[in-house]
Structure formats: structure tokens, C-alpha cells
Coordinates of C-alpha atoms and ligand atoms in Angstrom, one line a residue:
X1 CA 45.1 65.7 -72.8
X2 CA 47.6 65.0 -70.1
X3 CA 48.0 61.4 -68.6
X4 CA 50.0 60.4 -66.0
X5 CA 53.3 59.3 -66.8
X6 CA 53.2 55.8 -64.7
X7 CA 51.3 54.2 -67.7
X8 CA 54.4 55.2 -69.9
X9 CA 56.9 53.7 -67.2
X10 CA 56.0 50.1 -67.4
X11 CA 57.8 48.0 -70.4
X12 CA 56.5 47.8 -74.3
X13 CA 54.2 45.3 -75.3
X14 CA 56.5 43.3 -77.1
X15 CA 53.1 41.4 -78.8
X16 CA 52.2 44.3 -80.7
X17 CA 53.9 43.5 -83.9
X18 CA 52.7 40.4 -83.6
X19 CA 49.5 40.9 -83.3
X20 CA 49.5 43.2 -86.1
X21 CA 51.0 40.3 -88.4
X22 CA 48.4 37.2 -86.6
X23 CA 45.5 40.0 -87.8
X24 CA 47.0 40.4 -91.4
X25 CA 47.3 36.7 -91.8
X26 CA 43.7 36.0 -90.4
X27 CA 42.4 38.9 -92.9
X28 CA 43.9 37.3 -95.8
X29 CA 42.1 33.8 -94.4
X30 CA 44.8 32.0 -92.8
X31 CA 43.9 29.6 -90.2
X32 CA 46.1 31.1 -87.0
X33 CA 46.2 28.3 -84.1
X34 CA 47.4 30.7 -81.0
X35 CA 49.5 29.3 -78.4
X36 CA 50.5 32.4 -76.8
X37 CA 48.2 33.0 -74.0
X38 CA 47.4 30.6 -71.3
X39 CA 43.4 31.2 -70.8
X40 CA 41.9 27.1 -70.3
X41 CA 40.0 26.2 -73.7
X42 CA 37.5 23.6 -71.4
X43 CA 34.7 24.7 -69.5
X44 CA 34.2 25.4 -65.6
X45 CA 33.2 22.4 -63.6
X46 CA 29.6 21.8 -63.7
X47 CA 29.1 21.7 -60.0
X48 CA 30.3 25.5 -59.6
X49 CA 28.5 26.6 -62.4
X50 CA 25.4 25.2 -60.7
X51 CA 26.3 26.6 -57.8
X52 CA 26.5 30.1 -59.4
X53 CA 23.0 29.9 -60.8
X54 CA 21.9 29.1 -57.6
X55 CA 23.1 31.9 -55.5
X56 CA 22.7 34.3 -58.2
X57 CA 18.7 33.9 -57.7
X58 CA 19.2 34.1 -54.1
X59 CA 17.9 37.9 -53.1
X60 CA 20.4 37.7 -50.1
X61 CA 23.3 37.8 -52.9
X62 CA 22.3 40.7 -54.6
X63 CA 23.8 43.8 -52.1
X64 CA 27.4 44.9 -51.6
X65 CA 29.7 42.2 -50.8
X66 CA 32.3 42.9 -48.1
X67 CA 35.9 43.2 -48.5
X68 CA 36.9 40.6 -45.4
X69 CA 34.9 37.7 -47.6
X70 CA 32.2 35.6 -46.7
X71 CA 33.0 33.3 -43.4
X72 CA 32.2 30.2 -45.2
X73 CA 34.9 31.2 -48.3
X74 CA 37.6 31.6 -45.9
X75 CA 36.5 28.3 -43.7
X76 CA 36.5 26.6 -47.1
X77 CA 39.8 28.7 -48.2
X78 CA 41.2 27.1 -44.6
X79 CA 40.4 23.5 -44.9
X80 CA 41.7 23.2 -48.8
X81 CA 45.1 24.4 -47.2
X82 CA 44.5 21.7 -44.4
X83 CA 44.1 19.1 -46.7
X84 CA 45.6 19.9 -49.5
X85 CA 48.9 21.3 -48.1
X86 CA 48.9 20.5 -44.6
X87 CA 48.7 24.3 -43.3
X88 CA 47.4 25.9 -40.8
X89 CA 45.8 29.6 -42.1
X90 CA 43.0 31.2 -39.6
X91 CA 39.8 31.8 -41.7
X92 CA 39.1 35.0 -39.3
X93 CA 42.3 36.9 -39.4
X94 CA 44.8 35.0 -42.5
X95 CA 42.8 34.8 -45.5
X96 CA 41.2 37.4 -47.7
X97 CA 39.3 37.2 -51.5
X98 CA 40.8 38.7 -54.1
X99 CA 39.0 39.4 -57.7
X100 CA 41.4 37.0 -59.7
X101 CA 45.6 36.4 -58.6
X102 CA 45.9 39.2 -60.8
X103 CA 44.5 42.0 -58.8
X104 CA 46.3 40.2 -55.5
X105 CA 50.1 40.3 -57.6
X106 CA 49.3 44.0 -58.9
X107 CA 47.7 45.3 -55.8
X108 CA 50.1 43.9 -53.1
X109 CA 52.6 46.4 -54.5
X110 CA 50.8 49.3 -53.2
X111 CA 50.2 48.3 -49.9
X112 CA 53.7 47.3 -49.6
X113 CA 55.8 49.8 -51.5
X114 CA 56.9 53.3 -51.2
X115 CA 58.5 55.2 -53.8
X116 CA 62.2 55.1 -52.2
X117 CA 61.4 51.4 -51.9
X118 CA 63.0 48.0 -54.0
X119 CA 61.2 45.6 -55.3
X120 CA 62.9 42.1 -56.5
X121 CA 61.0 40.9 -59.2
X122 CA 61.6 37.7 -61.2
X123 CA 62.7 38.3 -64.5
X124 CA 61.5 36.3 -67.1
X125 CA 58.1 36.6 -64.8
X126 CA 54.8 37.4 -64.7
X127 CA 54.1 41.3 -66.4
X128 CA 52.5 42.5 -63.0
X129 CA 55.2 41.8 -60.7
X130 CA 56.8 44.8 -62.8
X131 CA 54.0 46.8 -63.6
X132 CA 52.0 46.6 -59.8
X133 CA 55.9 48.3 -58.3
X134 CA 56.3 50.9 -60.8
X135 CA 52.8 52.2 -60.8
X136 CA 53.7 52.0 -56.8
X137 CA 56.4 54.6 -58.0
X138 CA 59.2 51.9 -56.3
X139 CA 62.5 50.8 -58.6
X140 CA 62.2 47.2 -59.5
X141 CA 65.3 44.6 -59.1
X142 CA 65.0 41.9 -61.7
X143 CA 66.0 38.7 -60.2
X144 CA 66.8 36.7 -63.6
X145 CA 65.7 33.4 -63.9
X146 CA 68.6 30.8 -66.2
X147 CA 68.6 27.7 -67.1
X148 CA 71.5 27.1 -65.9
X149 CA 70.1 27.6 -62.2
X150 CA 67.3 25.6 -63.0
X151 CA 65.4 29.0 -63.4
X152 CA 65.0 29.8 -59.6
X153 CA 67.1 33.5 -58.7
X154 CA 70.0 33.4 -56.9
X155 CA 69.3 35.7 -54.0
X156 CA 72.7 35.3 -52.6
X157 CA 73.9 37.5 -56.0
X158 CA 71.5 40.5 -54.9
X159 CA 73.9 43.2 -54.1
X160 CA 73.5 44.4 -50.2
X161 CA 72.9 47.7 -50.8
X162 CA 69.5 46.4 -53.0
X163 CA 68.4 44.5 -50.0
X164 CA 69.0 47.4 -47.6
X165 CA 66.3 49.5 -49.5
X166 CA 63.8 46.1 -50.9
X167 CA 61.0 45.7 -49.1
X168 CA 59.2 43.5 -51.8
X169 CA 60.0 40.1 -53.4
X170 CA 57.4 38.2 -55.9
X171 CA 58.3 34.8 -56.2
X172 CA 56.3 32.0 -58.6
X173 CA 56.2 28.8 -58.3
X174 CA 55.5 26.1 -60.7
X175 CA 56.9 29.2 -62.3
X176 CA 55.1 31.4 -65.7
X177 CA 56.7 31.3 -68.1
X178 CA 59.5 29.0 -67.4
X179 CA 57.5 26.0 -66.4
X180 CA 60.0 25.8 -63.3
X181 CA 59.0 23.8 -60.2
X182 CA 60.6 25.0 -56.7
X183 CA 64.2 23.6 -55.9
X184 CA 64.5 22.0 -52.9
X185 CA 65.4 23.9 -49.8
X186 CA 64.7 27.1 -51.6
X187 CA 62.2 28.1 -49.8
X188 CA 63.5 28.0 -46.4
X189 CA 66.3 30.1 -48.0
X190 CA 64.3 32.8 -49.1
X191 CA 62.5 32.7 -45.4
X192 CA 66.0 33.2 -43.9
X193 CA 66.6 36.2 -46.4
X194 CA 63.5 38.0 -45.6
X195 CA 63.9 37.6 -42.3
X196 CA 67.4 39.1 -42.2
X197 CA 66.6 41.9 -44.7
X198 CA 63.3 42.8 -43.6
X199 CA 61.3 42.2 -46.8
X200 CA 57.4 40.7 -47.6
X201 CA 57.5 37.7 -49.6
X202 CA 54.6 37.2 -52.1
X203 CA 54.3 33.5 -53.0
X204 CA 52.3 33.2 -56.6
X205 CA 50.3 30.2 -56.2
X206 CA 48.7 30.5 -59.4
X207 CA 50.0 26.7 -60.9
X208 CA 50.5 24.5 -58.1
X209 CA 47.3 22.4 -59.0
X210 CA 48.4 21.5 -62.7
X211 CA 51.3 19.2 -62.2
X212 CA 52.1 16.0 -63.6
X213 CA 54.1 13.1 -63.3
X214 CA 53.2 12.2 -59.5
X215 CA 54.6 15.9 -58.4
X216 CA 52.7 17.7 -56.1
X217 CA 53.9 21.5 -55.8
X218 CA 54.2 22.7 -52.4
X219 CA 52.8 26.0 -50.9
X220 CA 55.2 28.5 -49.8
X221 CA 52.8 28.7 -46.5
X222 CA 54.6 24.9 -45.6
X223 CA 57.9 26.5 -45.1
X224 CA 58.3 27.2 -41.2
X225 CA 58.1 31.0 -40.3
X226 CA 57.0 31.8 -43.9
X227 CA 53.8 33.3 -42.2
X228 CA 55.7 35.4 -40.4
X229 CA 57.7 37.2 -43.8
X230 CA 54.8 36.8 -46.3
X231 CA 51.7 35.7 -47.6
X232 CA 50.5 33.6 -50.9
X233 CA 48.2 34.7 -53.6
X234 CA 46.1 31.6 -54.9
X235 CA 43.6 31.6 -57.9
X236 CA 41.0 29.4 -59.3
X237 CA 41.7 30.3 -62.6
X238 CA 43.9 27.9 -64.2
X239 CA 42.9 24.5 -62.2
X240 CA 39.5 25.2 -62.8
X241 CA 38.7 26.6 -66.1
X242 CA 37.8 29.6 -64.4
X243 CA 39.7 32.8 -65.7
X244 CA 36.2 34.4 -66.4
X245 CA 34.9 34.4 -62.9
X246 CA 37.9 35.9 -61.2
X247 CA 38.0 34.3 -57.9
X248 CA 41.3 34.0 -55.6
X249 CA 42.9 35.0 -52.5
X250 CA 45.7 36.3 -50.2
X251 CA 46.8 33.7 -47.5
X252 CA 49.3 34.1 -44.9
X253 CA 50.9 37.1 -42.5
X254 CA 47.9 38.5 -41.0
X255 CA 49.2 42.4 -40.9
X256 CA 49.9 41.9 -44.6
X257 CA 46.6 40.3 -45.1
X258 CA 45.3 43.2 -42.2
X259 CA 47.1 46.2 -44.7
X260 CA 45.6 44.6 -47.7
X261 CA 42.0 45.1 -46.6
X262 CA 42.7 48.7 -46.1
X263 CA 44.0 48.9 -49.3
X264 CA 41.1 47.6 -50.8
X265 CA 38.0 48.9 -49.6
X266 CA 39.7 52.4 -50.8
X267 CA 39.4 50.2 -54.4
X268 CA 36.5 48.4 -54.7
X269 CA 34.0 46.6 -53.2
X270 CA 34.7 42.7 -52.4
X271 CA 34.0 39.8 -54.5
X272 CA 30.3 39.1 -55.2
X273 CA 28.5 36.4 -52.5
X274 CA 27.5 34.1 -55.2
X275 CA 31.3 34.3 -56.7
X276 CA 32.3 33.3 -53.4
X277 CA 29.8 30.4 -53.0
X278 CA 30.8 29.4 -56.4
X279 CA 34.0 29.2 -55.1
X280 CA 33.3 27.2 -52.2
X281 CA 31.9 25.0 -54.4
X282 CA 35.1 24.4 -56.5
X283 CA 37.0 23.8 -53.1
X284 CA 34.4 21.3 -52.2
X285 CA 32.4 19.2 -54.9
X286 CA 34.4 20.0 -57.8
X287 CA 38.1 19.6 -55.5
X288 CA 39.3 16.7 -57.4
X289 CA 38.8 18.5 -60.7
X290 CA 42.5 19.9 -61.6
X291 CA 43.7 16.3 -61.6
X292 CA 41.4 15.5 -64.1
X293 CA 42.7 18.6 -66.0
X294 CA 46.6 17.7 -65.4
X295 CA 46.6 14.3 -66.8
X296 CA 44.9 16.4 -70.0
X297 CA 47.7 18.8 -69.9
X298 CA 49.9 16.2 -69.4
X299 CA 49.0 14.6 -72.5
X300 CA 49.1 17.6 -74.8
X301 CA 52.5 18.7 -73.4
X302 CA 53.7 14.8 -74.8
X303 CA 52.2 15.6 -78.5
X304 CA 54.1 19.1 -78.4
X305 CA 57.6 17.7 -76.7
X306 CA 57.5 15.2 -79.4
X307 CA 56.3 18.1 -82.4
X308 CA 59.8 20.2 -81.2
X309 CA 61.9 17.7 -80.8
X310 CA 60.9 16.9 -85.0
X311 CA 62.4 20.2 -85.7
X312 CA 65.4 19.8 -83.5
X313 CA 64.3 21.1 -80.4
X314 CA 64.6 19.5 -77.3
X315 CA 62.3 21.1 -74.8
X316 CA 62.1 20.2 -71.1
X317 CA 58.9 18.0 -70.5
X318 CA 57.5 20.6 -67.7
X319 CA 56.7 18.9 -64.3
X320 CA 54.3 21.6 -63.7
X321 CA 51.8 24.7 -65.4
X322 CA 50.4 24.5 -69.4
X323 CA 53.4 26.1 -70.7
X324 CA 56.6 24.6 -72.4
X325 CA 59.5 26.7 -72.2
X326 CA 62.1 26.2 -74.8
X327 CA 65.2 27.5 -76.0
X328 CA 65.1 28.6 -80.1
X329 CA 67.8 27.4 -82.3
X330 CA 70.8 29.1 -83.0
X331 CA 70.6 31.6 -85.3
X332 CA 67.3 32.8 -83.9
X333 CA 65.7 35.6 -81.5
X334 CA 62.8 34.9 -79.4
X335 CA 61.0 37.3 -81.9
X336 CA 62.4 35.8 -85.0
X337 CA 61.9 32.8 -84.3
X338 CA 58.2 33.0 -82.8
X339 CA 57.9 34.8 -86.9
X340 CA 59.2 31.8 -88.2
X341 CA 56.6 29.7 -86.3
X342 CA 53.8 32.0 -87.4
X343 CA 54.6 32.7 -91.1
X344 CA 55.6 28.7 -91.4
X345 CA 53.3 26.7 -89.4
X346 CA 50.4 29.7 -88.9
X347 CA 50.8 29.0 -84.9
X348 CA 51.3 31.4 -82.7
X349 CA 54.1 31.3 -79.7
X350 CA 55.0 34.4 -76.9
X351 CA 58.3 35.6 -77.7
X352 CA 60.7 35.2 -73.8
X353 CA 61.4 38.7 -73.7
X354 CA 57.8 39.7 -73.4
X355 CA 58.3 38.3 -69.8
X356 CA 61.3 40.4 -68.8
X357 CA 64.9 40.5 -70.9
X358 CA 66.1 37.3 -69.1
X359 CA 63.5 36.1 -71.7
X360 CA 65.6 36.3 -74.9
X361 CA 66.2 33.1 -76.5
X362 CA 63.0 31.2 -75.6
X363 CA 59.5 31.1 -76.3
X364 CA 56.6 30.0 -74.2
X365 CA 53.8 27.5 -76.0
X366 CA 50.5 27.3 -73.8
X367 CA 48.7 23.9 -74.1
X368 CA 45.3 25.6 -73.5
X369 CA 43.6 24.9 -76.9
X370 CA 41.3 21.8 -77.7
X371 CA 43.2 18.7 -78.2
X372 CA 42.3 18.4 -82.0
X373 CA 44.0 22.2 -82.5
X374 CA 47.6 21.2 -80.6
X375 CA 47.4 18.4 -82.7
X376 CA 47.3 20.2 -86.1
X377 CA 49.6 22.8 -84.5
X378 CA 51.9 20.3 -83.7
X379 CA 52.1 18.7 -87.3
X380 CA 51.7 22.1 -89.1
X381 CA 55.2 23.1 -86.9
X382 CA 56.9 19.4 -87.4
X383 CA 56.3 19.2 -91.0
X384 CA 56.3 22.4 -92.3
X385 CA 59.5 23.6 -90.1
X386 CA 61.7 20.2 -90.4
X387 CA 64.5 21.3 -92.6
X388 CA 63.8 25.3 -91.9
X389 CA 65.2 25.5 -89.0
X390 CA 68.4 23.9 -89.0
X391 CA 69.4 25.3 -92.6
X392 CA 67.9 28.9 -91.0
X393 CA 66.0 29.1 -94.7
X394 CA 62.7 30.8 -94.1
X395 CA 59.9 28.8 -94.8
X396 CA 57.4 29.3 -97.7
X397 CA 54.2 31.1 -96.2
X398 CA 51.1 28.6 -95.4
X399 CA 48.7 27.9 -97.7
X400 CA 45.2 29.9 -97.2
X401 CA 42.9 27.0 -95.0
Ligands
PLP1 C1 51.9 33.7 -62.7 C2 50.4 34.1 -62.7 N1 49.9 34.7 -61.7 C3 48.6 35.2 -61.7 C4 47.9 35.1 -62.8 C5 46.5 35.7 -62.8 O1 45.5 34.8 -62.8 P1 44.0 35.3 -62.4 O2 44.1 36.8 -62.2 O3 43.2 34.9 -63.5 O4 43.8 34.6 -61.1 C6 48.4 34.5 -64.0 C7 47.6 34.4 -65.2 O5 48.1 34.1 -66.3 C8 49.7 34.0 -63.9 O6 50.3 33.4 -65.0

């Protein structure tokens, strides 16, 4: 057989070997914890899974959704942006569902890219923003993320001739994998970019409800004239427990939200009425509900600050998203290290580069396991790691739980 060699262009899965090693260890009975993949352990709101059940026995729910969205999603989509962010998005012309941010960051790329095209992609980042532009047949321009810029890319250091042939730019922010929130002024920046070069802006949206602290992330949609270079992909997923249900949407630039609905009914068929009542729902009754799941977040990203900083590391608290982002000690590769976690402590972490190479030298914890787990992952990593790390000996493998 002969497949198409787009699925061979995008990068290795740098989790395979360690998934291999997480099933050996589970196989021979050892108790894995996983903190590599940010899916919420607590259940969806009851009000929207009420909802749900609702609609779902409701006849007039049961034929082919259409790809423009139900009028009352987008009214609902409207007034969260209102409220919430003090925006101004037209239900009839500047929003449209999407199933899940994901199909929004892959998908944009094909509406937007051509194979001569650019596309300026954050590097460590989300695997999409690299995988939706090459299957597009476009080049990709990492824009790396360092700590020393407070992980936000430096779009002054984007060579000229790159801009001349970009004509897409992913942006995320409070930022996976880095835990970044947006730097002041930054924004407006990349609006006076686009504007001068010609390119889309895609804001991912995907964290700005889990934030802690008293910080409030801000859409991309409050910068003036962003409407006119771009739009923002939001998602339910992660504020309210629901990853399952994949529910979220484009907002902004009309033609871009216009081009999109083209693309899509060539792709598939809308996002299912009841869904989209659901949704409502989670806009509505259940709006207050990532707060609730922030201060939770907030407190598990505490207990695991405190667990690194036992073994010597001191991660940045994140103001933002359940991920902590921290550097490994000397000695150490993202891969080697995230081993060293696994073989000593039986947790699992995601190894930096398997968000782009600017990733090298970190790993990414997710804080999306029931308390009573990050607790026993966070003593299994202080106490069976203190010592380990800074002499670099390996640690003796767990014993069988
Ligand atoms: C940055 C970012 N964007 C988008 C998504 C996709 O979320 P969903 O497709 O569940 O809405 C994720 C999921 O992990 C993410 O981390």
C-alpha cells in the first residue's frame, strides 16, 4: 500500500519510547501516576450534563446540524465575550462552532495556507500548529519561545524575507506547554505586524479561564484592530471538564470566520444541536464554574512547586493553564530526565522537545489527576529523587505497589 507522504512530514512522536517503558512498568505491576497529558480528571458541570440529556431526547435534535451554528450558541458565544472580555463579536457574521479548539488550530491552516505559503508557528507549542501547516503543504517558521523572553517570540527577529511569504501566525496564550501568560503590549505589537505583513493571526484561547492569583487572561479580540488581522479559537475543554464533548469556536474577522465555513461543510457536518445547547448551558448556568476549578488547580500547582523545589528545582508557580514548566538539572535531557522521574518516582512527565526543539531542557507536569494522586506523586518524586538528582546517580527502580 501507498500512503500519502504528508503523514510522514509532520515530527516523531517523541512519547513513543516512553510509552513503551510506562506499559512495561504497568505489566510488571508498577503503579504509574501520569502527568503527561492535560485531559481534566473532574467531571463536567452538572447543569450541562443535564442539559445534554435533555436535548438529546428532543426529536428536533436528532437531524443534520448546520455548519453556521445554532443562533442561540453564537448569541450565547457573543454575550460570554461581552461580559467576560468586554468584546464586541456579531453572533450573525463573527462567530462559528468548531468540534473541539483542536479541529479550529488544525483546520485554520487549510483555509489559510498555500503550499508556497509560511507559517510562524510557536515552538515549544502546541503539535497542531505544526502538523495543520504541513499537511496544508506550507513551510513552517518556528518562532521559539525562551525563558529568557519570558517565553513570548520575538517577532522583530523574523527575518523579512519569512514575512514577505507568511501568511499564518498561531499564537497561545496562557501558553501550552510553557505556562506563559501574555506580556504586556504584546499584543498590539503583533496587530501592527500583521497588519504590515499581511498575515492572519490565530489567537489560541484554549487557557484563559484557568488562571490564578487574581490574573485574568485577556482575549486577543481586546486588542484594537485585532478583528481586522485575525480571529480566536476558544474551547470548553479545559475550564469545563469537557474534553469529551468537543465543543468550541472561531471568533473574530468575519471573511476568516466567512472562508472557514466553506472549508468546513466540504469536512463535515456542524456540531450536534444538543452539543450546542449543552454549551449554552456552560456559558450560562454553569459560567462561574472554571473559577471553582482554578482555585483547585491553584492548589495542586502549590503541592507540586513545593515537591520540585525538594529535589532542587525551582519551577515558576504558573499564573495561568494546569501545567508547570520547568527546567531539568544539569546533567540532564528533557528525555533523560522525564526517565529518571519514571524509573525513580513511577510518575510520568512530557519530555519539552515533544512540543517543538525549543523544548529541550524542560518538561511539562499536568495537574489534571485527583488531588490524592498529585499528592503521592509529589512525595514519590521528593523522597525518592532527593539526593539523585544533584549527585546525577540513578535511582534504584520503585518497588512493585
Ligand atoms: C493549546 C491548546 N489548544 C487547543 C487544544 C485543544 O483542545 P480541544 O480540542 O479539546 O478544544 C489543546 C488541548 O490540549 C491545547 O493545549
Amino acid at each position: 500500500m501507498k500512503f500519502a507522504r504528508r503523514l510522514g512530514e509532520v515530527p516523531p512522536y517523541l512519547f513513543a519510547e516512553l510509552e513503551r517503558k510506562i506499559a512495561a512498568m504497568r505489566a510488571a505491576g508498577v503503579d504509574v501516576i501520569s502527568l503527561g497529558i492535560g485531559d481534566p480528571d473532574l467531571p463536567t458541570p452538572e447543569a450541562v450534563v443535564a442539559e445534554l440529556t435533555f436535548q438529546a431526547a428532543r426529536a428536533e435534535t436528532h437531524q443534520y446540524p448546520s455548519n453556521r451554528g445554532l443562533a442561540a450558541f453564537r448569541e450565547a458565544v457573543a454575550h460570554f465575550y461581552a461580559e467576560r472580555f468586554g468584546v464586541d463579536v456579531d453572533a450573525e457574521t463573527e462567530i462559528i462552532p468548531v468540534l473541539g479548539g483542536k479541529e479550529g488550530v488544525a483546520h485554520i491552516a487549510l483555509a489559510c495556507l498555500d503550499p508556497s505559503d509560511v507559517c510562524l508557528s510557536p515552538d515549544p507549542g502546541y503539535p497542531p500548529y505544526t502538523s495543520g501547516p504541513l499537511f496544508a503543504g506550507a513551510e513552517l517558521h518556528y518562532l521559539p519561545l525562551l525563558a529568557e523572553n519570558a517565553f513570548m517570540p520575538d517577532l522583530d527577529a523574523v527575518p523579512q524575507e519569512v514575512f514577505e511569504r507568511a501568511n499564518l501566525l498561531y499564537l497561545n496564550y496562557p501558553n501550552n506547554p510553557t505556562g506563559a501568560v501574555v506580556a504586556d503590549g504584546f499584543f498590539p505589537r503583533t496587530v501592527e505586524h500583521a497588519l504590515e505583513h499581511d498575515l492572519i493571526v490565530v489567537h489560541d484561547a484554549s487557557y484563559t479561564e484557568i488562571a490564578f492569583d487574581g490574573y485574568r487572561p485577556p482575549s486577543f479580540l481586546e486588542t484594537r484592530r485585532a478583528k481586522d488581522v485575525g480571529v480566536e479559537i476558544f474551547s470548553l475543554s479545559k475550564g469545563w471538564n469537557m474534553t469529551g464533548w468537543r465543543i468550541g469556536w472561531i471568533a473574530g474577522n468575519a471573511e476568516v470566520v466567512e472562508r472557514y465555513r466553506q472549508l468546513k461543510t466540504n469536512l463535515d457536518s456542524g456540531m450536534w444541536d444538543a452539543l450546542q445547547l449543552a454549551g449554552v448551558a456552560a456559558l450560562t448556568v454553569a459560567r462561574d464554574f472554571p473559577a471553582e476549578m482554578s482555585e483547585i488547580y491553584r492548589r495542586r500547582r502549590d503541592l507540586m512547586v513545593a515537591a520540585l523545589a525538594a529535589i532542587g528545582l525551582a519551577a515558576e508557580p504558573p499564573r495561568a493553564t494546569p501545567y508547570i514548566w520547568t527546567r531539568v538539572p544539569d546533567g540532564y535531557t528533557a528525555t533523560s530526565f522525564a526517565e529518571l522521574v519514571l524509573e525513580g518516582a513511577a510518575v510520568v512527565v512530557s519530555p519539552g522537545p515533544s512540543f517543538g526543539p525549543s523544548g529541550e531542557g524542560f518538561v511539562r507536569i499536568s495537574l489534571t489527576v485527583p488531588d490524592e494522586r498529585l499528592e503521592e506523586a509529589a512525595e514519590r518524586i521528593a523522597s525518592s529523587l532527593q539526593g539523585t538528582v544533584s549527585s546525577g546517580l540513578r535511582p534504584s527502580l520503585p518497588t512493585k505497589r
